Each structure stands twice: as structure tokens, then as C-alpha cells.
Amino acid sequence: MDRSPLWDTFKALPDTFLAYIYAEKTRLAMAEESRHVVNENQQIVAGFHHGYEASDDQYHPGTFQPFMMKGYWIPCSEGKLFQLRQGHCSITRTVEGQDQILYLVHPKSATLFAPLISKYQHTQVDVPALALSSFRTLLIALPAGGTTEFAMVKVSLNEEIGGVRRLLYQKECAASVANSSVLKNKQTEKFTCLEENLSFVPDAHLIDPKEEAVQLSGAGMIHRPVPELFTTQGHYIIPLYALFGINNWPLLNALIEQSQTTPTQFITGALLRPIAEEMVDHIYRQRFYLEFHGQNVLLKLTMDHNDLPAIDFIYRDMGGVNCRLGDVQLHQLPEHLRGHAQYWEPNFIPDAAVIMEGIAKKVLFNLTKVFFKSEPTTRDPEFCCWRAKMTVYGYQENWTLPGADGRTDNHRTRHTPKTFYRYGYFEKIFARELLEVMTRHGIFLNIKRSCPDYDYSFFMDKIGNIDSCNTPCVEFEWFSELVKMTLPHYFQHQDAYSRRKNISVVRP
């Protein structure tokens, strides 16, 4: 931190927040991930790929290097403002009766916003910034009455990462604020959702005229106030991906040892069971989902008097939320946000299926892999028995490489249908937890009532016996299909129940 004078600004942060920043930067697991199944012609027929490519420069989220970003005070009338509450925050002000917003331009986006910079360069201010989980998710420090006020913002980045241009289009800016409002009225027992209370998208004439597509879709900025839980003592906040990867094994191992349980018991009880409970409750009963992966989810670690870690979940990125709202819920929103809260609705079921499958691909695969490489042979008999069977059957290369010393995260990425093992140890445990939760909450029973011929037993047949190692490749994505084949029927039952309930209420 002492290498850059800009760190003097951020040293004013509480120790809890500094520890969070340290976890973000030293625990990054943003490496490219892929596993593919190829046929005899070497054509890809199954698997997945998560790309992450970006130049390793001073703005990289993995560096401890703050930078100076330029902000421009522009009239709010020069764009579209979406906000939860009236009044001012750290990036808004009123000057001579005119409402203004401090629009922040990432150095990589200066060309895109050249007209805005030219028109409002007389209002330019320099703002110290520090990348957090990604290039465009930043912590900023604003001078305010002799003190420093911190905020988290997400800005448009005029760069392609993983084949996607990282601009914040108007659709996401508006939905982020609307979804923050929706989730305030939802009951999320284990999840705290970080509010995105304000977003702004400049008018098209403030964007480079050569960027016709961007002028149509907009490129904006989202404001996130720093939550109190980031600055209070008594707990640690780390990104979920701090538990991924060989380099992160010491942290995960320390949590397991403090839990005084086996690794399987710890991962199941502290992570997989509560995740299954919450995701079923969110998707089926409350009709929304969170885009659950290692970057969007943070863990709040609290040690009790026995030094046993209690884990709660913090979710960020309201642009990755999908809500299916009824008319009553829609009209509870501020009027200017109603048109932006349900634009995802037609895609709710297929998107929810992708999200559930993504937990297996982006979270559980990584957990299985680090355990496969790092777990000692004597501490967890259940896991070690499974790993030994994988090796006997010749499937170990799904998680490691021949002759590897266990010091890298590498695994074989191309497999034949006979060598590809789609769901590993923790994926199968999560499948079992999902089915148990759905059964306990009566979801399958309610589906049966509305669809008497419905039979879900084939799910277990398709994934194979949870404890079996004889099924290297499932023909379809099990978690995705579970959602797609149960959610429509469950919603059908719930909607019919609601109609009957409403009729009985209005009947004299």
C-alpha cells in the first residue's frame, strides 16, 4: 500500500473494509475455466467454457494500485436518472436550483465519452479509485466537507472481456435500481443484498457519434452506497471465490479445521445446504433468482465464542437479478421503475435453469477440484473413498493432470464421452440437498396435485446413484432440467391456488 500515495486516502477505511479489499485482491480466481466433450471428429458436443481475458495493467482488479479517475458534474436533465429515493447522495448535488450528478469516466472509456468530456471539462474533478472484483467495479473516495466519503460504483468499461463489451447499458442500469426496490420487499433469510440505489445513463449526444449501437442502448453508471456491515467490526467479508483454487486452500482448510467437522460436513452444512434452501425458496416460492457465482457472492464470516465460523451470504450485482412480479408487486414499486422490473419475465424459467446449472459449473466444480488436489488422505474418509474410486475408474483427469504436483489449478479440458465426468463430489451432494429441500417444502407434492401424471423419479435415475462412480457422463444438464421440468408445473399449481384464494376472499 505504501508504494502509491493514493493509498493514503484509502487508509482511512476501517480495518474490516481493508481486510475485505485484501481478500478481493489476493484471492482472485478469475482464470479461464473450461471442460469439453468431443466426438470422434474432435467436435465439441458438451461441456462448458468460462472465459476471462483482459490486459494485466494498472487497472487490473488483482493489483494493489489505486488510480485517479475523472468525474464530470453534469445536469441530471442530460440523461436518464433511476433512483429509489428522492434526495442527494455522494455523487449528486444541486447548484443554483439545478440537480447535477458526478458522472465517472473510466480511463479506458475516455474515447467513448469524448463529447461529454469536451462539453463539461470545466466541471472536471479527480476522484481516487480502486478496482474491486472487476475492472469496472470500483471503490471511490470523494471529498466531502473536509472528510472523505467512500462509495462503490460500477462504471462502463469500453473494453471486451471474455468476448463481451463491458458497458452498462440502459436496460441493466434501470433494472438494477428496480430490482433493488423489489428485493427490499423479499424475505431473504441468509442473503443480504447490496442495494443499488441510483443509476444514470447520459443522453446519446454525449457519446461518440461513431458508436451508433451504444447511442441506442446507452452506457451508464451505477451507484452502490457502502453498507454498514462492511465497516463494523466482529466479522470478516470475503468473496466466495476466495475458497477456490490451490493458492486459496490454506484459507478454506483453516475454516474446516475451525469447524471441528469433516470437510464434507463443513461444506455441506455451511454452504451447500443453505444455498439449496435459499435458491429453492427464491426461485420457486418468491419468484426471483440471484446470479449465484464466485464473484457476485460474498461470505460474511463470524466467529462465535468457540471460534466456529458462522457463514452468511452477501449478494451484489442487481443487474443479474430476475424477478417475476404480479400486478400487486409491480404497483408497489415507484412509478418510474415499474417498466424496468419485469422485462426479464418471459425468460424467467430458462434463465433460472441456467443459474442453477451455473452453481454446479462455476462454484461446485471448483470446490471439487481443489479438494481433489489438496485434501489429505485420512481426514475425510467419505471424500477420499470417492476420490480413490475416480482414480481407479480413470476419471481423475477431470480435476487434475497426470504427474501434476498439486500446485496448479490445471485439469484436462478435452474429454471423450467415456472419460468426461460431468458432476463430481460436491455437485452430487448439492443435487441430493436440492431434492431433499424440494420434498420437505412440498414442491413435488404440489406439482403432483396439479399434474397427477407427473413423475420426477427419473432425475435420480439420470444422475445415477449419488454414491456411484459408474456414470461418467449424464446425457443432459441435470440441474437445468430439474428447474425446467418442475418450475412450470409448480407455478401452475401456485397460480391456481392464488386464484382460488382470491375468489374465497371476495365471495360474500
Short mmCIF file of C-alpha atoms in Angstrom, two decimals:
data_model
loop_
_atom_site.label_atom_id
_atom_site.label_comp_id
_atom_site.label_asym_id
_atom_site.label_seq_id
_atom_site.Cartn_x
_atom_site.Cartn_y
_atom_site.Cartn_z
CA MET A 1 0.00 0.00 0.00
CA ASP A 2 2.89 2.37 0.70
CA ARG A 3 4.03 2.25 -2.93
CA SER A 4 1.32 4.66 -4.08
CA PRO A 5 0.49 7.98 -2.37
CA LEU A 6 -3.14 7.44 -3.37
CA TRP A 7 -3.32 4.71 -0.73
CA ASP A 8 -3.18 7.43 1.93
CA THR A 9 -6.79 8.20 1.03
CA PHE A 10 -7.97 4.61 1.43
CA LYS A 11 -6.06 4.00 4.67
CA ALA A 12 -8.86 5.92 6.40
CA LEU A 13 -11.11 2.89 5.86
CA PRO A 14 -11.90 0.69 8.88
CA ASP A 15 -9.83 -2.47 9.27
CA THR A 16 -12.83 -4.60 8.34
CA PHE A 17 -13.07 -2.93 4.96
CA LEU A 18 -9.33 -3.10 4.35
CA ALA A 19 -9.44 -6.83 5.11
CA TYR A 20 -12.24 -7.19 2.55
CA ILE A 21 -10.17 -5.35 -0.10
CA TYR A 22 -7.21 -7.59 0.67
CA ALA A 23 -9.41 -10.67 0.22
CA GLU A 24 -10.73 -9.35 -3.10
CA LYS A 25 -7.26 -8.78 -4.49
CA THR A 26 -5.28 -11.71 -3.15
CA ARG A 27 -7.99 -14.35 -3.52
CA LEU A 28 -8.99 -13.65 -7.10
CA ALA A 29 -9.89 -16.77 -9.07
CA MET A 30 -10.74 -15.30 -12.43
CA ALA A 31 -8.76 -17.74 -14.56
CA GLU A 32 -10.28 -19.22 -17.67
CA GLU A 33 -12.28 -22.39 -16.92
CA SER A 34 -13.41 -24.97 -19.46
CA ARG A 35 -14.28 -28.66 -19.82
CA HIS A 36 -15.39 -30.02 -23.16
CA VAL A 37 -16.61 -33.33 -24.55
CA VAL A 38 -15.56 -34.03 -28.13
CA ASN A 39 -16.71 -36.71 -30.56
CA GLU A 40 -14.54 -38.84 -32.84
CA ASN A 41 -14.20 -35.84 -35.19
CA GLN A 42 -12.98 -33.65 -32.31
CA GLN A 43 -16.15 -31.57 -32.47
CA ILE A 44 -17.40 -30.20 -29.12
CA VAL A 45 -20.68 -31.86 -28.15
CA ALA A 46 -20.97 -30.94 -24.44
CA GLY A 47 -19.22 -29.16 -21.60
CA PHE A 48 -18.74 -25.51 -20.72
CA HIS A 49 -16.36 -22.58 -21.07
CA HIS A 50 -15.94 -19.53 -18.85
CA GLY A 51 -13.60 -17.05 -20.49
CA TYR A 52 -11.85 -14.17 -18.82
CA GLU A 53 -9.31 -12.26 -20.85
CA ALA A 54 -8.04 -8.78 -20.11
CA SER A 55 -4.79 -6.88 -20.20
CA ASP A 56 -2.86 -7.05 -16.95
CA ASP A 57 -2.39 -3.32 -16.41
CA GLN A 58 -2.66 -0.79 -13.60
CA TYR A 59 -6.46 -1.05 -13.63
CA HIS A 60 -6.50 -4.81 -13.15
CA PRO A 61 -8.60 -5.88 -10.12
CA GLY A 62 -5.74 -8.06 -8.91
CA THR A 63 -3.35 -5.14 -8.36
CA PHE A 64 -2.97 -3.02 -5.23
CA GLN A 65 -2.73 0.10 -7.34
CA PRO A 66 -5.28 2.92 -6.95
CA PHE A 67 -5.65 5.30 -9.87
CA MET A 68 -7.11 8.70 -10.50
CA MET A 69 -10.40 8.70 -12.37
CA LYS A 70 -12.05 11.78 -13.82
CA GLY A 71 -15.60 12.75 -12.91
CA TYR A 72 -17.77 15.42 -14.53
CA TRP A 73 -20.62 17.26 -12.85
CA ILE A 74 -23.38 17.27 -15.45
CA PRO A 75 -27.06 18.24 -15.20
CA CYS A 76 -29.35 15.29 -14.44
CA SER A 77 -31.50 16.56 -17.30
CA GLU A 78 -28.71 15.48 -19.68
CA GLY A 79 -29.61 11.82 -19.28
CA LYS A 80 -31.88 9.34 -17.58
CA LEU A 81 -31.72 9.02 -13.81
CA PHE A 82 -33.12 5.99 -11.98
CA GLN A 83 -33.22 6.12 -8.18
CA LEU A 84 -35.02 4.57 -5.22
CA ARG A 85 -35.34 7.62 -3.03
CA GLN A 86 -35.51 11.32 -3.65
CA GLY A 87 -32.69 13.42 -2.24
CA HIS A 88 -28.98 13.59 -2.71
CA CYS A 89 -26.17 11.09 -2.22
CA SER A 90 -22.40 11.38 -2.51
CA ILE A 91 -22.45 11.75 -6.30
CA THR A 92 -25.36 14.20 -6.61
CA ARG A 93 -25.74 17.88 -5.76
CA THR A 94 -27.88 20.93 -6.51
CA VAL A 95 -26.25 24.09 -7.86
CA GLU A 96 -28.39 27.20 -8.40
CA GLY A 97 -31.52 25.10 -8.46
CA GLN A 98 -30.09 22.60 -10.97
CA ASP A 99 -29.73 18.93 -9.99
CA GLN A 100 -26.35 17.54 -11.04
CA ILE A 101 -24.65 14.16 -10.96
CA LEU A 102 -20.95 13.34 -10.89
CA TYR A 103 -20.55 11.11 -13.91
CA LEU A 104 -17.41 8.98 -13.64
CA VAL A 105 -15.45 8.04 -16.76
CA HIS A 106 -13.02 5.12 -16.58
CA PRO A 107 -9.69 5.94 -18.28
CA LYS A 108 -10.36 3.08 -20.73
CA SER A 109 -13.64 4.76 -21.74
CA ALA A 110 -12.39 8.30 -22.41
CA THR A 111 -12.78 8.00 -26.18
CA LEU A 112 -16.35 6.70 -25.89
CA PHE A 113 -17.40 9.69 -23.77
CA ALA A 114 -15.32 12.30 -25.61
CA PRO A 115 -18.35 14.57 -26.30
CA LEU A 116 -19.32 14.53 -22.61
CA ILE A 117 -15.74 15.27 -21.54
CA SER A 118 -15.47 18.12 -24.03
CA LYS A 119 -18.76 19.74 -23.03
CA TYR A 120 -18.25 19.51 -19.26
CA GLN A 121 -14.46 19.64 -18.85
CA HIS A 122 -14.89 22.87 -16.84
CA THR A 123 -16.62 20.78 -14.11
CA GLN A 124 -13.99 18.02 -14.05
CA VAL A 125 -12.82 16.64 -10.71
CA ASP A 126 -10.22 13.96 -9.96
CA VAL A 127 -11.52 11.02 -7.94
CA PRO A 128 -9.24 8.37 -6.37
CA ALA A 129 -10.48 4.91 -7.38
CA LEU A 130 -9.58 1.30 -6.70
CA ALA A 131 -10.77 -1.74 -8.65
CA LEU A 132 -12.58 -4.35 -6.53
CA SER A 133 -13.97 -7.55 -8.05
CA SER A 134 -13.59 -6.49 -11.69
CA PHE A 135 -12.19 -3.73 -13.87
CA ARG A 136 -15.42 -1.75 -13.75
CA THR A 137 -16.49 -2.34 -10.11
CA LEU A 138 -14.71 0.37 -8.15
CA LEU A 139 -14.32 1.86 -4.72
CA ILE A 140 -14.13 5.66 -4.93
CA ALA A 141 -13.16 8.33 -2.41
CA LEU A 142 -14.97 11.66 -2.56
CA PRO A 143 -14.01 14.77 -0.60
CA ALA A 144 -16.99 15.93 1.47
CA GLY A 145 -16.74 18.85 3.88
CA GLY A 146 -13.16 18.23 4.91
CA THR A 147 -13.61 14.46 5.22
CA THR A 148 -13.60 11.59 2.74
CA GLU A 149 -16.79 9.81 1.74
CA PHE A 150 -16.45 6.37 0.21
CA ALA A 151 -18.82 4.72 -2.24
CA MET A 152 -18.85 1.76 -4.60
CA VAL A 153 -19.70 2.34 -8.23
CA LYS A 154 -19.95 0.27 -11.35
CA VAL A 155 -18.91 2.13 -14.49
CA SER A 156 -18.99 1.48 -18.21
CA LEU A 157 -15.75 -0.06 -19.42
CA ASN A 158 -15.04 0.33 -23.12
CA GLU A 159 -13.20 -2.97 -23.36
CA GLU A 160 -14.06 -6.50 -24.39
CA ILE A 161 -13.55 -9.17 -21.71
CA GLY A 162 -14.47 -12.77 -22.34
CA GLY A 163 -15.93 -11.76 -25.71
CA VAL A 164 -18.34 -9.26 -24.13
CA ARG A 165 -18.08 -5.49 -24.28
CA ARG A 166 -18.30 -4.33 -20.67
CA LEU A 167 -20.64 -1.38 -21.00
CA LEU A 168 -23.54 -0.77 -18.63
CA TYR A 169 -26.46 -0.48 -20.99
CA GLN A 170 -29.57 1.45 -20.03
CA LYS A 171 -31.52 -1.79 -19.61
CA GLU A 172 -29.19 -3.01 -16.85
CA CYS A 173 -28.89 0.39 -15.18
CA ALA A 174 -32.65 0.76 -14.86
CA ALA A 175 -33.21 -2.86 -13.82
CA SER A 176 -30.51 -2.70 -11.14
CA VAL A 177 -32.35 0.05 -9.28
CA ALA A 178 -35.77 -1.53 -9.86
CA ASN A 179 -34.54 -4.92 -8.62
CA SER A 180 -33.04 -3.29 -5.53
CA SER A 181 -36.51 -1.99 -4.75
CA VAL A 182 -38.10 -5.39 -5.37
CA LEU A 183 -35.64 -7.26 -3.15
CA LYS A 184 -36.21 -4.86 -0.27
CA ASN A 185 -39.69 -6.42 -0.02
CA LYS A 186 -38.48 -10.01 -0.33
CA GLN A 187 -37.60 -12.24 2.60
CA THR A 188 -34.04 -13.47 2.17
CA GLU A 189 -33.06 -15.18 5.38
CA LYS A 190 -29.44 -15.98 4.60
CA PHE A 191 -28.75 -13.40 1.89
CA THR A 192 -28.10 -9.69 2.36
CA CYS A 193 -28.47 -7.92 -0.98
CA LEU A 194 -26.29 -4.86 -1.57
CA GLU A 195 -28.59 -2.06 -2.67
CA GLU A 196 -28.02 -0.24 -5.95
CA ASN A 197 -29.96 2.90 -5.22
CA LEU A 198 -29.11 5.09 -8.18
CA SER A 199 -28.03 4.79 -11.80
CA PHE A 200 -27.55 7.30 -14.58
CA VAL A 201 -27.27 7.00 -18.36
CA PRO A 202 -26.08 10.05 -20.37
CA ASP A 203 -28.02 11.14 -23.43
CA ALA A 204 -26.85 9.88 -26.83
CA HIS A 205 -25.31 13.21 -27.84
CA LEU A 206 -22.76 12.84 -25.03
CA ILE A 207 -21.41 9.60 -26.57
CA ASP A 208 -19.01 9.26 -29.50
CA PRO A 209 -21.22 9.63 -32.63
CA LYS A 210 -19.35 6.77 -34.32
CA GLU A 211 -20.81 4.44 -31.67
CA GLU A 212 -24.31 4.16 -33.13
CA ALA A 213 -25.19 0.94 -31.29
CA VAL A 214 -24.09 2.39 -27.95
CA GLN A 215 -26.07 5.58 -28.58
CA LEU A 216 -29.20 3.46 -28.95
CA SER A 217 -28.61 1.26 -25.91
CA GLY A 218 -26.81 3.79 -23.71
CA ALA A 219 -23.75 3.41 -21.49
CA GLY A 220 -24.19 4.38 -17.86
CA MET A 221 -23.05 4.14 -14.26
CA ILE A 222 -24.49 2.52 -11.09
CA HIS A 223 -24.01 3.81 -7.55
CA ARG A 224 -23.75 1.47 -4.54
CA PRO A 225 -23.53 3.02 -1.07
CA VAL A 226 -21.07 1.31 1.26
CA PRO A 227 -23.16 -0.92 3.59
CA GLU A 228 -22.65 -0.61 7.31
CA LEU A 229 -21.68 -4.29 7.59
CA PHE A 230 -18.51 -3.53 5.60
CA THR A 231 -17.31 -1.07 8.22
CA THR A 232 -18.35 -2.70 11.50
CA GLN A 233 -16.06 -4.98 13.49
CA GLY A 234 -16.69 -8.55 14.56
CA HIS A 235 -16.64 -10.38 11.23
CA TYR A 236 -14.73 -10.83 8.00
CA ILE A 237 -16.13 -10.40 4.49
CA ILE A 238 -14.54 -12.31 1.64
CA PRO A 239 -15.62 -13.16 -1.92
CA LEU A 240 -16.87 -16.71 -2.43
CA TYR A 241 -14.11 -17.29 -4.95
CA ALA A 242 -11.66 -16.87 -2.06
CA LEU A 243 -12.43 -20.55 -1.42
CA PHE A 244 -11.45 -21.60 -4.95
CA GLY A 245 -8.06 -22.62 -6.24
CA ILE A 246 -4.91 -24.22 -4.95
CA ASN A 247 -3.47 -20.91 -3.74
CA ASN A 248 -6.55 -20.38 -1.59
CA TRP A 249 -6.50 -23.82 0.06
CA PRO A 250 -4.94 -22.54 3.33
CA LEU A 251 -7.95 -20.29 3.97
CA LEU A 252 -10.51 -22.98 3.16
CA ASN A 253 -8.55 -25.51 5.21
CA ALA A 254 -8.42 -23.13 8.20
CA LEU A 255 -12.22 -22.75 8.11
CA ILE A 256 -12.65 -26.53 8.00
CA GLU A 257 -10.32 -27.05 10.96
CA GLN A 258 -12.08 -24.34 12.99
CA SER A 259 -15.43 -26.00 12.31
CA GLN A 260 -14.22 -29.19 14.06
CA THR A 261 -16.06 -31.27 11.46
CA THR A 262 -15.02 -33.24 8.40
CA PRO A 263 -14.63 -31.28 5.14
CA THR A 264 -17.76 -32.93 3.73
CA GLN A 265 -19.77 -31.96 6.81
CA PHE A 266 -18.45 -28.39 6.74
CA ILE A 267 -19.05 -27.75 3.03
CA THR A 268 -22.47 -29.39 3.17
CA GLY A 269 -23.66 -27.70 6.36
CA ALA A 270 -22.13 -24.25 5.91
CA LEU A 271 -22.51 -23.84 2.14
CA LEU A 272 -24.46 -26.41 0.13
CA ARG A 273 -27.49 -26.90 2.40
CA PRO A 274 -28.19 -23.19 2.99
CA ILE A 275 -27.60 -22.43 -0.71
CA ALA A 276 -30.08 -25.15 -1.68
CA GLU A 277 -32.61 -23.86 0.87
CA GLU A 278 -32.31 -20.27 -0.32
CA MET A 279 -32.30 -20.97 -4.07
CA VAL A 280 -35.39 -23.17 -3.86
CA ASP A 281 -37.15 -20.54 -1.74
CA HIS A 282 -36.13 -17.71 -4.09
CA ILE A 283 -36.90 -19.39 -7.41
CA TYR A 284 -39.97 -21.46 -6.57
CA ARG A 285 -41.74 -19.65 -3.73
CA GLN A 286 -40.68 -15.99 -4.17
CA ARG A 287 -40.17 -15.98 -7.95
CA PHE A 288 -36.82 -14.30 -8.25
CA TYR A 289 -33.27 -15.51 -8.60
CA LEU A 290 -29.78 -14.27 -7.89
CA GLU A 291 -26.98 -14.89 -10.35
CA PHE A 292 -25.01 -17.07 -7.99
CA HIS A 293 -21.29 -17.41 -8.69
CA GLY A 294 -17.96 -16.72 -7.02
CA GLN A 295 -17.71 -13.05 -8.00
CA ASN A 296 -21.25 -11.91 -7.21
CA VAL A 297 -21.48 -13.66 -3.84
CA LEU A 298 -19.59 -12.61 -0.73
CA LEU A 299 -19.30 -14.54 2.52
CA LYS A 300 -19.69 -12.94 5.93
CA LEU A 301 -17.61 -14.99 8.36
CA THR A 302 -18.42 -14.54 12.05
CA MET A 303 -16.60 -16.42 14.79
CA ASP A 304 -18.62 -17.33 17.86
CA HIS A 305 -17.20 -17.94 21.34
CA ASN A 306 -15.94 -21.37 20.27
CA ASP A 307 -14.22 -19.91 17.19
CA LEU A 308 -16.61 -21.84 14.95
CA PRO A 309 -17.27 -19.90 11.73
CA ALA A 310 -20.88 -18.88 11.03
CA ILE A 311 -21.38 -18.05 7.35
CA ASP A 312 -23.93 -15.68 5.86
CA PHE A 313 -24.19 -14.68 2.22
CA ILE A 314 -24.00 -11.20 0.69
CA TYR A 315 -25.12 -10.70 -2.88
CA ARG A 316 -24.02 -7.90 -5.20
CA ASP A 317 -24.93 -7.01 -8.78
CA MET A 318 -28.65 -6.32 -9.05
CA GLY A 319 -28.31 -6.39 -12.85
CA GLY A 320 -28.07 -10.17 -12.54
CA VAL A 321 -31.42 -10.49 -10.72
CA ASN A 322 -34.50 -11.78 -12.46
CA CYS A 323 -37.91 -11.11 -10.89
CA ARG A 324 -41.28 -12.49 -11.92
CA LEU A 325 -43.77 -9.99 -10.50
CA GLY A 326 -47.52 -9.99 -10.20
CA ASP A 327 -49.59 -6.83 -10.67
CA VAL A 328 -49.76 -6.15 -6.93
CA GLN A 329 -45.99 -6.41 -6.51
CA LEU A 330 -45.42 -4.29 -9.60
CA HIS A 331 -47.55 -1.45 -8.27
CA GLN A 332 -45.61 -1.43 -5.02
CA LEU A 333 -42.64 -0.08 -6.97
CA PRO A 334 -42.03 3.62 -7.57
CA GLU A 335 -43.88 4.51 -10.74
CA HIS A 336 -40.78 5.41 -12.76
CA LEU A 337 -39.30 1.95 -12.12
CA ARG A 338 -42.32 -0.23 -12.95
CA GLY A 339 -41.47 -0.56 -16.60
CA HIS A 340 -38.00 -1.93 -15.79
CA ALA A 341 -38.63 -4.57 -13.15
CA GLN A 342 -40.20 -7.31 -15.25
CA TYR A 343 -38.52 -7.10 -18.62
CA TRP A 344 -36.89 -10.44 -17.78
CA GLU A 345 -40.21 -12.15 -17.02
CA PRO A 346 -40.68 -14.06 -20.32
CA ASN A 347 -37.26 -15.64 -19.79
CA PHE A 348 -37.63 -16.41 -16.10
CA ILE A 349 -37.81 -20.20 -16.26
CA PRO A 350 -34.97 -20.82 -18.78
CA ASP A 351 -32.82 -18.22 -17.05
CA ALA A 352 -33.46 -19.76 -13.63
CA ALA A 353 -32.38 -23.10 -15.11
CA VAL A 354 -29.14 -21.56 -16.34
CA ILE A 355 -28.50 -20.01 -12.93
CA MET A 356 -28.98 -23.31 -11.10
CA GLU A 357 -26.70 -25.13 -13.52
CA GLY A 358 -24.20 -22.31 -13.13
CA ILE A 359 -23.84 -23.11 -9.42
CA ALA A 360 -22.56 -26.54 -10.42
CA LYS A 361 -20.27 -25.22 -13.16
CA LYS A 362 -18.91 -22.07 -11.55
CA VAL A 363 -18.87 -22.96 -7.85
CA LEU A 364 -19.10 -26.68 -7.14
CA PHE A 365 -16.75 -27.83 -9.88
CA ASN A 366 -14.06 -25.58 -8.44
CA LEU A 367 -14.67 -26.82 -4.89
CA THR A 368 -14.46 -30.44 -6.00
CA LYS A 369 -11.27 -29.71 -7.93
CA VAL A 370 -9.41 -28.04 -5.07
CA PHE A 371 -10.40 -30.90 -2.74
CA PHE A 372 -9.32 -33.48 -5.31
CA LYS A 373 -5.87 -31.88 -5.41
CA SER A 374 -5.38 -30.81 -1.79
CA GLU A 375 -7.39 -32.87 0.69
CA PRO A 376 -5.19 -35.23 2.76
CA THR A 377 -5.94 -38.94 2.53
CA THR A 378 -7.02 -39.57 6.13
CA ARG A 379 -9.20 -36.69 7.35
CA ASP A 380 -12.40 -37.28 5.35
CA PRO A 381 -12.97 -41.00 4.61
CA GLU A 382 -16.13 -40.32 2.59
CA PHE A 383 -14.44 -37.93 0.17
CA CYS A 384 -11.22 -39.92 -0.02
CA CYS A 385 -13.16 -43.07 -0.89
CA TRP A 386 -14.84 -41.21 -3.75
CA ARG A 387 -11.52 -39.78 -4.98
CA ALA A 388 -9.92 -43.24 -4.90
CA LYS A 389 -12.76 -44.66 -6.99
CA MET A 390 -12.40 -41.84 -9.51
CA THR A 391 -8.75 -42.72 -9.89
CA VAL A 392 -9.47 -46.44 -10.26
CA TYR A 393 -12.04 -45.73 -12.98
CA GLY A 394 -9.63 -43.34 -14.72
CA TYR A 395 -11.70 -40.16 -14.32
CA GLN A 396 -9.13 -38.20 -12.29
CA GLU A 397 -8.11 -36.02 -15.22
CA ASN A 398 -11.43 -34.16 -14.96
CA TRP A 399 -9.88 -32.38 -11.95
CA THR A 400 -6.11 -32.76 -12.35
CA LEU A 401 -3.37 -33.68 -14.82
CA PRO A 402 -1.07 -36.74 -14.94
CA GLY A 403 2.06 -36.20 -12.90
CA ALA A 404 0.84 -32.87 -11.54
CA ASP A 405 2.24 -31.98 -8.14
CA GLY A 406 -1.00 -30.39 -6.98
CA ARG A 407 0.38 -26.86 -7.11
CA THR A 408 -1.66 -25.64 -10.08
CA ASP A 409 -5.36 -25.43 -10.86
CA ASN A 410 -4.92 -27.16 -14.23
CA HIS A 411 -7.10 -30.03 -15.35
CA ARG A 412 -7.67 -31.76 -18.67
CA THR A 413 -10.13 -29.69 -20.66
CA ARG A 414 -10.97 -32.02 -23.58
CA HIS A 415 -12.60 -35.39 -22.96
CA THR A 416 -14.37 -38.13 -24.86
CA PRO A 417 -17.88 -39.17 -23.73
CA LYS A 418 -16.25 -42.14 -21.95
CA THR A 419 -13.84 -40.02 -19.90
CA PHE A 420 -15.99 -36.94 -19.13
CA TYR A 421 -17.40 -36.97 -15.59
CA ARG A 422 -19.95 -34.17 -15.56
CA TYR A 423 -20.84 -33.97 -11.86
CA GLY A 424 -18.22 -34.52 -9.19
CA TYR A 425 -18.36 -34.99 -5.45
CA PHE A 426 -19.90 -31.71 -4.25
CA GLU A 427 -22.17 -31.43 -7.29
CA LYS A 428 -23.85 -34.69 -6.35
CA ILE A 429 -24.21 -33.66 -2.72
CA PHE A 430 -25.83 -30.42 -3.86
CA ALA A 431 -28.22 -32.41 -6.08
CA ARG A 432 -29.21 -34.51 -3.09
CA GLU A 433 -29.74 -31.39 -0.95
CA LEU A 434 -31.94 -29.79 -3.62
CA LEU A 435 -34.18 -32.82 -3.86
CA GLU A 436 -34.45 -33.05 -0.08
CA VAL A 437 -35.38 -29.36 0.24
CA MET A 438 -37.95 -29.56 -2.56
CA THR A 439 -39.52 -32.63 -0.99
CA ARG A 440 -39.58 -31.13 2.50
CA HIS A 441 -41.29 -27.95 1.27
CA GLY A 442 -43.96 -29.93 -0.58
CA ILE A 443 -42.96 -28.76 -4.03
CA PHE A 444 -43.18 -32.19 -5.63
CA LEU A 445 -46.45 -32.87 -3.78
CA ASN A 446 -47.98 -29.63 -5.05
CA ILE A 447 -46.85 -30.42 -8.59
CA LYS A 448 -48.47 -33.83 -8.28
CA ARG A 449 -51.76 -32.21 -7.27
CA SER A 450 -51.89 -30.02 -10.38
CA CYS A 451 -50.31 -32.63 -12.70
CA PRO A 452 -51.34 -36.13 -11.50
CA ASP A 453 -49.29 -37.88 -14.20
CA TYR A 454 -46.06 -36.05 -13.28
CA ASP A 455 -43.16 -38.27 -12.21
CA TYR A 456 -39.83 -36.85 -11.10
CA SER A 457 -38.14 -40.12 -10.13
CA PHE A 458 -36.24 -40.20 -13.44
CA PHE A 459 -33.99 -37.40 -12.15
CA MET A 460 -32.32 -39.80 -9.76
CA ASP A 461 -32.16 -42.43 -12.50
CA LYS A 462 -30.46 -40.00 -14.86
CA ILE A 463 -27.84 -38.71 -12.45
CA GLY A 464 -27.23 -42.21 -11.15
CA ASN A 465 -26.90 -43.30 -7.59
CA ILE A 466 -25.38 -40.45 -5.57
CA ASP A 467 -22.66 -42.74 -4.26
CA SER A 468 -21.99 -44.49 -7.57
CA CYS A 469 -18.98 -43.80 -9.78
CA ASN A 470 -20.24 -45.81 -12.74
CA THR A 471 -21.87 -42.94 -14.66
CA PRO A 472 -19.17 -40.77 -16.21
CA CYS A 473 -21.45 -38.64 -18.38
CA VAL A 474 -25.05 -37.56 -17.85
CA GLU A 475 -26.83 -37.02 -21.16
CA PHE A 476 -28.23 -33.64 -20.13
CA GLU A 477 -27.52 -30.88 -17.63
CA TRP A 478 -29.30 -32.27 -14.59
CA PHE A 479 -29.69 -29.07 -12.54
CA SER A 480 -31.01 -27.14 -15.52
CA GLU A 481 -33.50 -29.85 -16.42
CA LEU A 482 -34.69 -30.12 -12.81
CA VAL A 483 -35.77 -26.48 -12.95
CA LYS A 484 -37.22 -26.55 -16.46
CA MET A 485 -39.30 -29.66 -15.79
CA THR A 486 -40.63 -28.70 -12.35
CA LEU A 487 -40.96 -24.93 -12.25
CA PRO A 488 -43.73 -24.52 -14.87
CA HIS A 489 -45.89 -27.10 -13.10
CA TYR A 490 -45.21 -25.61 -9.69
CA PHE A 491 -46.13 -22.11 -10.90
CA GLN A 492 -49.29 -23.61 -12.42
CA HIS A 493 -50.24 -25.01 -9.03
CA GLN A 494 -49.40 -21.80 -7.18
CA ASP A 495 -51.31 -19.59 -9.63
CA ALA A 496 -54.37 -21.85 -9.40
CA TYR A 497 -54.14 -21.76 -5.60
CA SER A 498 -53.91 -17.95 -5.61
CA ARG A 499 -56.96 -17.67 -7.84
CA ARG A 500 -58.98 -19.93 -5.54
CA LYS A 501 -57.83 -17.97 -2.51
CA ASN A 502 -58.79 -14.64 -4.08
CA ILE A 503 -62.23 -15.95 -5.02
CA SER A 504 -62.88 -17.14 -1.48
CA VAL A 505 -61.84 -13.73 -0.12
CA VAL A 506 -64.22 -11.71 -2.32
CA ARG A 507 -67.12 -14.19 -2.03
CA PRO A 508 -69.84 -12.78 0.30
#
